[in-house]
Coordinates of C-alpha atoms in Angstrom, one line a residue:
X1 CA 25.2 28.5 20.5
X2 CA 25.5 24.8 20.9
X3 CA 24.2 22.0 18.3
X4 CA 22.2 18.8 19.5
X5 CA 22.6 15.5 17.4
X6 CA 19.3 13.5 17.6
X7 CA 20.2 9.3 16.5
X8 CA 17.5 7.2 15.6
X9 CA 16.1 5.2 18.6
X10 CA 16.1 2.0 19.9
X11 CA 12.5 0.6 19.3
X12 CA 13.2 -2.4 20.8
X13 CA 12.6 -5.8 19.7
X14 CA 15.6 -6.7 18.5
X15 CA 14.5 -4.3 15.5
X16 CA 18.3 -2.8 13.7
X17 CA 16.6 -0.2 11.4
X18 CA 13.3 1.3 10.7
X19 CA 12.6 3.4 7.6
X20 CA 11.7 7.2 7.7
X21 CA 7.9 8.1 6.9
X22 CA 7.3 11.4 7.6
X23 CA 9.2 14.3 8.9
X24 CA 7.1 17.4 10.4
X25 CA 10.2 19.6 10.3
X26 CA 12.7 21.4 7.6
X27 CA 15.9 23.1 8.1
X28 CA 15.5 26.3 9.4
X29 CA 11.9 25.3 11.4
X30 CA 11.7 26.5 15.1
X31 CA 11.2 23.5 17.5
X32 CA 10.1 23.4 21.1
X33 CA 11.0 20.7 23.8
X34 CA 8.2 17.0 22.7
X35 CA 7.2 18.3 20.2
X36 CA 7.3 15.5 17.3
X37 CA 9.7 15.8 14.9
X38 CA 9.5 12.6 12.4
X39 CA 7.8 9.3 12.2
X40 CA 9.6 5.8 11.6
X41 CA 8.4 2.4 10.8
X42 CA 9.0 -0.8 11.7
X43 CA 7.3 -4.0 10.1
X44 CA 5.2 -4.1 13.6
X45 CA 4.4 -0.2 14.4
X46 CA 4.8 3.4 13.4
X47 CA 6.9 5.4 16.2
X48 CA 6.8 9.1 16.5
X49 CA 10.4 11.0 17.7
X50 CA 9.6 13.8 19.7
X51 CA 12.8 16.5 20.5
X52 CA 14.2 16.7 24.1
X53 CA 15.5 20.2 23.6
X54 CA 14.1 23.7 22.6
X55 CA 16.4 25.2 19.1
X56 CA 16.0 25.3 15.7
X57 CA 16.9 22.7 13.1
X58 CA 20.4 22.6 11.4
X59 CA 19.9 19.8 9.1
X60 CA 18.4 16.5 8.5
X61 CA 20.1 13.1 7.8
X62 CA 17.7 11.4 6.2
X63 CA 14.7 11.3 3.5
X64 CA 11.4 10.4 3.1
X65 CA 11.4 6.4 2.7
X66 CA 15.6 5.5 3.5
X67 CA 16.0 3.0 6.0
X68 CA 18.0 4.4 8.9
X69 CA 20.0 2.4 11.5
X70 CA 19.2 2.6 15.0
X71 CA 22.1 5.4 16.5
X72 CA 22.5 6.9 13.1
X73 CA 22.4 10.7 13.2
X74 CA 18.9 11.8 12.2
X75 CA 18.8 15.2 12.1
X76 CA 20.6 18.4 14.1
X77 CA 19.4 21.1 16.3
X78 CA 20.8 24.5 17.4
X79 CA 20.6 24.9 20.6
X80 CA 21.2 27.9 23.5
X81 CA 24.2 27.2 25.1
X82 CA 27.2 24.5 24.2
X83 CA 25.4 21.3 23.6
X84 CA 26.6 20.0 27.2
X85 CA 25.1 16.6 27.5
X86 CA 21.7 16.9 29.1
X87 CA 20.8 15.9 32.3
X88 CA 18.3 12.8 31.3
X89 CA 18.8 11.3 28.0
X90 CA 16.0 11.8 25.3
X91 CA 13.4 8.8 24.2
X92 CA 15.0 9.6 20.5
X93 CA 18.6 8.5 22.0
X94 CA 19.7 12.3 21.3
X95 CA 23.8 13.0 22.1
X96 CA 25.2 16.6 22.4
X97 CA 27.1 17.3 18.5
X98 CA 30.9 18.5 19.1
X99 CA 31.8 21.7 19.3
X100 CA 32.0 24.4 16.8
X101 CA 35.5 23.1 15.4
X102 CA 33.5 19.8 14.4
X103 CA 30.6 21.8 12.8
X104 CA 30.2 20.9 8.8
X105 CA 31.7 23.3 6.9
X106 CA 29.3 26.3 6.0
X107 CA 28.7 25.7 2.1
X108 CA 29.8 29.2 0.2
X109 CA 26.9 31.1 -1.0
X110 CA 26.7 30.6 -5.1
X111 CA 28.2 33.4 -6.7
X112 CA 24.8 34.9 -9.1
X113 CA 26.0 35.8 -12.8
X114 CA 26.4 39.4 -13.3
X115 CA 24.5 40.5 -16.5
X116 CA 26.7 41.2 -19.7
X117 CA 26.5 45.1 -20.6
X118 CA 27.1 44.2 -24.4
X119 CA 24.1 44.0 -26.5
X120 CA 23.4 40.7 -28.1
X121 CA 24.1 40.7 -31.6
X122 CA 21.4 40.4 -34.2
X123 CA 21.5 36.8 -35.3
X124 CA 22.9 36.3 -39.1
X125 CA 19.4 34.9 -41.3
X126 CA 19.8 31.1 -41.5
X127 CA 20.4 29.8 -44.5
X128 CA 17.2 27.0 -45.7
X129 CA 18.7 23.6 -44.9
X130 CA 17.0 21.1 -47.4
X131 CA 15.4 18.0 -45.8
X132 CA 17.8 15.4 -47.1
X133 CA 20.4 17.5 -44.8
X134 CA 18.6 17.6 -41.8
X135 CA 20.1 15.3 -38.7
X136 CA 18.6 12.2 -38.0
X137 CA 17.8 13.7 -34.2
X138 CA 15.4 15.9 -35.4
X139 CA 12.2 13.9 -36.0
X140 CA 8.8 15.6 -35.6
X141 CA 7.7 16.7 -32.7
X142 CA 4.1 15.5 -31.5
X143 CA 2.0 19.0 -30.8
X144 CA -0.5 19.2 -27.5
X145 CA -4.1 20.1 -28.9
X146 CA -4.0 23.7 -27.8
X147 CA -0.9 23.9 -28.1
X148 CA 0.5 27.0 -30.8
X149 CA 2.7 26.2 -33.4
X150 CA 6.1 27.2 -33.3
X151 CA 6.9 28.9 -36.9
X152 CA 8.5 32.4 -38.6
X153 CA 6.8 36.0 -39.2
X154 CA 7.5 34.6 -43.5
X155 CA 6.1 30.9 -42.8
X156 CA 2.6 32.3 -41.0
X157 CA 2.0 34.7 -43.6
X158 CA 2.6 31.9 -46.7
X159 CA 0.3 29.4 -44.3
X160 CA -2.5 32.5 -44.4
X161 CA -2.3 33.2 -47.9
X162 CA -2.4 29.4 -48.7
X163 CA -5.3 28.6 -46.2
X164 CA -3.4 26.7 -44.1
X165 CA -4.3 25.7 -40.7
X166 CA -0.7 25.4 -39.1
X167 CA -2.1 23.6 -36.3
X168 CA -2.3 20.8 -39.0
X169 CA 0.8 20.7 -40.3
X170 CA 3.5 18.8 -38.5
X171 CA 6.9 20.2 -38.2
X172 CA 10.5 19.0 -38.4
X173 CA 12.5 21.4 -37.0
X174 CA 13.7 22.0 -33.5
X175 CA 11.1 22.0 -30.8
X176 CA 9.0 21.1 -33.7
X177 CA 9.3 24.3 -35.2
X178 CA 7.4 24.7 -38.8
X179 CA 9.0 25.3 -42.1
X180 CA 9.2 26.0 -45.6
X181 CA 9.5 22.8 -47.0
X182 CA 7.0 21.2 -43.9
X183 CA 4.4 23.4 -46.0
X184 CA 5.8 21.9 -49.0
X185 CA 5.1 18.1 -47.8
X186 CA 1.9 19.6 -46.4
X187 CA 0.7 21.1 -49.8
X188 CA 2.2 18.1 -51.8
X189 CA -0.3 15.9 -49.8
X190 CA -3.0 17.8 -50.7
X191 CA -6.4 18.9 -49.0
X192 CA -6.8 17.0 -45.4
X193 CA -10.2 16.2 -44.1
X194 CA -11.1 18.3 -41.2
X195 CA -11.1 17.0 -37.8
X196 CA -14.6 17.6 -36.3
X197 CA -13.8 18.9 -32.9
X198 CA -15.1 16.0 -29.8
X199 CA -14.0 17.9 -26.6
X200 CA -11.4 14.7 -25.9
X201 CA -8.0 15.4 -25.7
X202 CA -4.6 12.8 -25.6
X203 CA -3.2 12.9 -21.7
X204 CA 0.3 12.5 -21.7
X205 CA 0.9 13.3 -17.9
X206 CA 3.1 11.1 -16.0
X207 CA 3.3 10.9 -11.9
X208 CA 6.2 9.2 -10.2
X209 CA 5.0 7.8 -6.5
X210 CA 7.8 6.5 -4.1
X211 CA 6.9 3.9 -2.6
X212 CA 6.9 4.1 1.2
X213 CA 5.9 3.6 4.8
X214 CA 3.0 1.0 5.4
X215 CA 2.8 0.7 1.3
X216 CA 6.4 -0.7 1.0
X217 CA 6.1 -2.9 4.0
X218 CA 3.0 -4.5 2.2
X219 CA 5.0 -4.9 -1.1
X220 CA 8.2 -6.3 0.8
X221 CA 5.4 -9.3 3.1
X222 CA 3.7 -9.9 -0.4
X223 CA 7.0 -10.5 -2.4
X224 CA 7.9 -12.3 0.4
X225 CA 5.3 -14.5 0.9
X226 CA 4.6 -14.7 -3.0
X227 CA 8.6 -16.0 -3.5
X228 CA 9.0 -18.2 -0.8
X229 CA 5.9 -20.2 -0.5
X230 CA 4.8 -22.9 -2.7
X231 CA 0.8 -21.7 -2.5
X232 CA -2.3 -23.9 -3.1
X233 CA -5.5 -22.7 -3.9
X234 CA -9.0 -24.5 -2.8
X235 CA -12.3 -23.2 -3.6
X236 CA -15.9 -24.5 -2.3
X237 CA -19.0 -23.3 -2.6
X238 CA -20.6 -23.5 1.0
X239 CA -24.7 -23.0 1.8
X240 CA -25.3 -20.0 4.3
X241 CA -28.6 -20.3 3.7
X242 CA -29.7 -21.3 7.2
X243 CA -27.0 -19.4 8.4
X244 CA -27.9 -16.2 7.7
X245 CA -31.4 -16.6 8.6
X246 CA -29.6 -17.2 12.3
X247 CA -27.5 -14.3 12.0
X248 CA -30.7 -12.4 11.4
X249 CA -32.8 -13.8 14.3
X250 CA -29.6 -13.3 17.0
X251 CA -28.9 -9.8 15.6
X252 CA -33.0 -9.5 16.1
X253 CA -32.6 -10.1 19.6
X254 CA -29.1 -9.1 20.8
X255 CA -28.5 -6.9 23.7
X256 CA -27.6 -2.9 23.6
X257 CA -24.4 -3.9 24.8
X258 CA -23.5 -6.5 21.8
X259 CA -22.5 -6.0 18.4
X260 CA -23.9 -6.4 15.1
X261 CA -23.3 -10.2 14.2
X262 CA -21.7 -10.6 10.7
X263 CA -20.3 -13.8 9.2
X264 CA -17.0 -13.5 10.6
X265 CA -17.6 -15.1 14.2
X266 CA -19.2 -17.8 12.8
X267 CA -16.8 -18.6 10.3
X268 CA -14.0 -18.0 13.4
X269 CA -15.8 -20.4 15.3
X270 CA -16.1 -22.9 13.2
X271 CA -12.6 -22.7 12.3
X272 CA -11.5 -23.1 15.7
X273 CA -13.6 -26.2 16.0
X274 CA -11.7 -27.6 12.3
X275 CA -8.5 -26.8 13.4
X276 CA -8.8 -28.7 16.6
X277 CA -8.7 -31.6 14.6
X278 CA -5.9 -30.6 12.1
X279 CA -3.4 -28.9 14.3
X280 CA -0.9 -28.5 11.0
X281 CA -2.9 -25.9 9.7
X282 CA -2.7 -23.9 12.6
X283 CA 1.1 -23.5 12.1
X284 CA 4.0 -21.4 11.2
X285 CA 6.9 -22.7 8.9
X286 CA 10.4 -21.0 9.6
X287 CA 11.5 -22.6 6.7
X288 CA 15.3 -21.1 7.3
X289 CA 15.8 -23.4 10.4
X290 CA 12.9 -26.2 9.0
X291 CA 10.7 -26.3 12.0
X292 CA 6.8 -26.1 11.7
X293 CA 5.2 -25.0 14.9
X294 CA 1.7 -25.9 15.7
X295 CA -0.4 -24.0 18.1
X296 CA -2.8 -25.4 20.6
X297 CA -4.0 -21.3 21.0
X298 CA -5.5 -20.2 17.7
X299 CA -4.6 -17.2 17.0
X300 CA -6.8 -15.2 14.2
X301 CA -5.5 -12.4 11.7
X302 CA -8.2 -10.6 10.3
X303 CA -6.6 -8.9 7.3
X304 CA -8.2 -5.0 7.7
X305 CA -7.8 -2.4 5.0
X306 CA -7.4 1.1 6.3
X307 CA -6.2 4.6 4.9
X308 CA -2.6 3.6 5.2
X309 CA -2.7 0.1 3.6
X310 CA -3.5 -3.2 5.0
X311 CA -2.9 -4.1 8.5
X312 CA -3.7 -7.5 10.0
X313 CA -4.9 -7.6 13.4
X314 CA -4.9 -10.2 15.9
X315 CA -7.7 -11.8 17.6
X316 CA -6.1 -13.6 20.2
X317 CA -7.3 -16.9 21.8
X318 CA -10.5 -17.3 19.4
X319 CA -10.9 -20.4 21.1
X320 CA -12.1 -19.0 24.4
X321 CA -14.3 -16.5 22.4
X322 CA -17.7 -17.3 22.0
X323 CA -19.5 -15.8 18.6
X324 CA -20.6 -12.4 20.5
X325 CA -17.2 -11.8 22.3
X326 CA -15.4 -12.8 19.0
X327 CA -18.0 -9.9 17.4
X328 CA -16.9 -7.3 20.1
X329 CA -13.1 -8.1 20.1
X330 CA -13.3 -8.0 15.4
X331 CA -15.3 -4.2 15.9
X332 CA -12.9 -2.9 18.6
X333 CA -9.7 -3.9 16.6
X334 CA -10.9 -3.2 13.2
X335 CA -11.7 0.8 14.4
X336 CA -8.0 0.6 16.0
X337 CA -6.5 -0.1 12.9
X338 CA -8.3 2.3 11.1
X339 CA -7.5 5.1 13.4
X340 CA -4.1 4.0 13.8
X341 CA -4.0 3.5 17.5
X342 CA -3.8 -0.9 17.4
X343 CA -1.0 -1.7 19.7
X344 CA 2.3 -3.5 18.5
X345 CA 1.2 -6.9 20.2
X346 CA -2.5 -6.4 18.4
X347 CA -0.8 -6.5 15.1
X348 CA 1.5 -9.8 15.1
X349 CA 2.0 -13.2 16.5
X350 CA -1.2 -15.0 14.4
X351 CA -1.4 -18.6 13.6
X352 CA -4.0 -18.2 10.6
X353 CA -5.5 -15.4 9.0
X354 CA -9.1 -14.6 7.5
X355 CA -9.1 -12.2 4.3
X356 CA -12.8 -10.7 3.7
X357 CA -13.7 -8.3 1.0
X358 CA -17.3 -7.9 2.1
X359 CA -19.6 -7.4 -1.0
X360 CA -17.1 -6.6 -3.6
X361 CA -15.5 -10.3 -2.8
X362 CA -16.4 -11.5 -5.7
X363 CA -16.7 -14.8 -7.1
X364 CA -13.1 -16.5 -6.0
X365 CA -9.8 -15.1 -4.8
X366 CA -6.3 -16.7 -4.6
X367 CA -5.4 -15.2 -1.1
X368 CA -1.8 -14.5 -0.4
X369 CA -0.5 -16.2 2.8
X370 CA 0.3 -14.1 5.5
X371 CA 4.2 -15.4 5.9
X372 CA 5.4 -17.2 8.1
X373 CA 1.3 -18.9 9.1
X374 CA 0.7 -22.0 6.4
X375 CA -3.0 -21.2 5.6
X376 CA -5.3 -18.4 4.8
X377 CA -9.3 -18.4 4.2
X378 CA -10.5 -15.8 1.9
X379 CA -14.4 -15.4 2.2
X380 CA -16.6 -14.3 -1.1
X381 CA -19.5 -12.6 -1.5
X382 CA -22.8 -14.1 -1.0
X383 CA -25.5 -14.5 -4.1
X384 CA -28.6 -15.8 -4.5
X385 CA -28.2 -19.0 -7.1
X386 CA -30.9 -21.5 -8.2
X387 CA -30.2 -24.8 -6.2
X388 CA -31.8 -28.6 -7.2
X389 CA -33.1 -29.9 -4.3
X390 CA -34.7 -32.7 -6.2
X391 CA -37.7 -31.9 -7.4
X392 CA -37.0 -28.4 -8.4
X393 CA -34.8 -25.2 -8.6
X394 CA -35.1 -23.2 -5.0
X395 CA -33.4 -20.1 -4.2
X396 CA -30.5 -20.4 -2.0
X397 CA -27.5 -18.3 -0.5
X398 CA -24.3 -19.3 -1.7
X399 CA -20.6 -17.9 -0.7
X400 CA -17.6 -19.4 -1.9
X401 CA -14.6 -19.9 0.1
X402 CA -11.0 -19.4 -1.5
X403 CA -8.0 -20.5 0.9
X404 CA -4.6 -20.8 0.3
X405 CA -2.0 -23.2 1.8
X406 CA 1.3 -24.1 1.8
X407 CA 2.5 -26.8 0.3
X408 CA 5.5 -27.6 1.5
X409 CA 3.4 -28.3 4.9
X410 CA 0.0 -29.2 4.0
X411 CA -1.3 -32.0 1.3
X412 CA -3.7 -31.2 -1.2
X413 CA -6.2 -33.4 0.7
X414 CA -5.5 -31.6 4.2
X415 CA -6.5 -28.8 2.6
X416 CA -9.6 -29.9 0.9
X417 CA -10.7 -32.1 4.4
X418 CA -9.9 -28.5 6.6
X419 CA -12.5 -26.9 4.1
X420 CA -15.0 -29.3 3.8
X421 CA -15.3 -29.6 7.4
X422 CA -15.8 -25.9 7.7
X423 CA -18.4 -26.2 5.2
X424 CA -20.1 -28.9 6.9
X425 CA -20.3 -26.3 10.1
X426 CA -21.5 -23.7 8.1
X427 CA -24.3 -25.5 6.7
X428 CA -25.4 -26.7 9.5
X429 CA -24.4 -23.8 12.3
X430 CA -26.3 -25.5 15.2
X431 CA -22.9 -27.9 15.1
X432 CA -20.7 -24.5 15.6
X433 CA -22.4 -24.2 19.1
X434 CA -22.1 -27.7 20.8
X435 CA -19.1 -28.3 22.3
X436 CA -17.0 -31.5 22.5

């Protein structure tokens, strides 16, 4: 029998390590030639390592959540045979383990403790200690609710003559085991109201999650983002009104073939149109080297939660996309990112991202920026608020926008002209469709 060292691959990219987020094997497991072994992450895609060989696992290198350098052993396989090298080299950069001589050492089997053939001796009685004496360690010892009391054959039968619940009497000893002179402090305090019972008990329950995979890559952009750029927030209140009513009469008469219209194309459009006219918003900052670059292609994130976190995917070239292609291309990668299947180059190189919470958007936001882009707009929910027209109070839609900027790259009134312009074609959405 041979063994089969599998390294961590090369995911390209220029990428030096990924971190481990799920192994499908444990020492011991049968394996069988493709079949997938572990999953790894980089900050732009989850990759699956399938085995090249047919064996049975030796060990593993890693766990769940360590970062493991491409080449680094990742885990062992016994194989039939040698380990000769193979003919074709594995996708998971696998390399034949040396020979038996190199093997780890085979860790001695613990040696189980053989039972003693004395009988135990009867323990001495202990003499009282008085409370003065006891050691400062031993404080009471907070008792779950259906929990019994810990206390001697001679202290229950005193607590039963006396008519004493034990269950109310805190103890002092070990473990918060119940003695004489607890029942003493107990009877010194007198007669205790009875608890009535309510059916609601004290959860002390703890629960320790690691944090890993798409979760940790999250924490790491946000902490990123969070430390490094200077943010500024701008909120408007912006009339869809007369927007909506359009939504409705093109979703009234769209084709089999199109999508259901929400806001989002409109809101795409007409940032496309905005950003035409401020190219610095439609930026990235690599603020090691200090050079802003500014895109004539707008490139939208469309921040997406799924199952495994939230994933930002790309709609590419919004400005060749009219509302209804913009529509198709949000539904198709919105349902890849949920599944899981979005491609690497679906999931980076945007130059501004939108951040939508639907209904529960409430009534602002302080959107994050998506490091290393310059702006973000988060869209609110819409409500129905009295509006003065003039004359009176008339019912309108209302939806407030929240975006973020940096700073360092964009002026307070940038920012508030890039929004107010976008509220302008919002209000009036027959301006998002004429061109020039």
């Amino acid at each position: 029998m041979g063994e089969f060292v599998i390294k961590m691959p090369d995911v390209g990219e220029g990428v030096a390590e990924a971190e481990l987020v799920e192994w499908h094997v444990k020492p011991g497991d049968p394996v069988r030639e493709d079949m997938v072994l572990a999953a790894v992450m980089t900050d732009k895609a989850t990759v699956e390592i399938p085995s090249p060989v047919d064996g049975t696992v030796l060990w593993l290198g890693a766990e769940v959540g360590d970062t493991v350098a491409v080449k680094a052993p990742l885990l062992r396989i016994e194989i039939a045979g040698e380990g000769e090298p193979m003919a074709a080299e594995s996708p998971a950069v696998a390399e034949p383990a040396a020979k038996a001589e190199a093997k780890e050492p085979a860790r001695p089997e613990p040696v189980k403790p053989q039972p003693a053939a004395v009988a135990p001796a009867r323990p001495a009685p202990a003499e009282p200690v008085a409370p003065e004496a006891r050691k400062p360690a031993e404080r009471p010892v907070p008792r779950e609710p259906a929990e019994r009391p810990l206390a001697s054959p001679a202290v229950r039968l005193r607590a039963q003559e006396a008519g004493i619940d034990l269950r109310q009497v805190t103890g002092t000893g070990p473990a918060g085991r119940i003695g004489h002179d607890d029942l003493d402090q107990f009877l010194a305090r007198g007669p205790q109201p009875a608890i009535a019972p309510t059916g609601l008990a004290r959860k002390t329950a703890t629960e320790e999650i690691k944090v890993t995979g798409m979760r940790r890559r999250i924490a790491e952009k946000m902490r990123l983002s969070a430390s490094r750029i200077p943010h500024i927030t701008y909120v408007e209140e912006v009339d869809v009104t007369d927007l909506e009513d359009l939504r409705a009469t093109m979703n009234d008469g769209r084709k089999p073939d199109q999508p259901k219209l929400t806001i989002l194309p409109f809101l795409m459009r007409a940032m496309v149109k905005t950003l035409g006219e401020q190219p610095d918003v439609n930026a990235t900052f690599d603020d090691d080297a200090g050079i802003v670059t500014r895109y004539a292609a707008v490139h939208i994130g469309i921040a997406t939660q799924t199952p495994a976190g939230l994933i930002v995917p790309v709609v590419r070239h919004a400005e060749a996309r009219s509302v209804w292609d913009s529509a198709a291309e949000l539904a198709r990668l919105a349902e890849a990112a949920r599944n899981g299947t979005a491609a690497r180059e679906e999931l980076s190189g945007s130059t501004i991202t939108i951040t939508s919470l639907g209904a529960l958007g409430g009534i602002v936001t302080t959107p994050i920026i998506n490091h290393p882009e310059v702006a973000i707009v988060g869209v609110n929910k819409i409500a129905i608020r009295p509006v003065w027209d003039g004359t009176q109070f008339v019912p309108r839609k209302i939806m407030n926008l929240s975006s973020s900027f940096d700073h360092r790259i964009v002026d307070g009134w940038n920012a508030a002209v890039f929004v107010q312009r976008i509220k302008t074609l919002l209000e009036t959405p027959a301006l998002i469709f004429i061109e020039g």
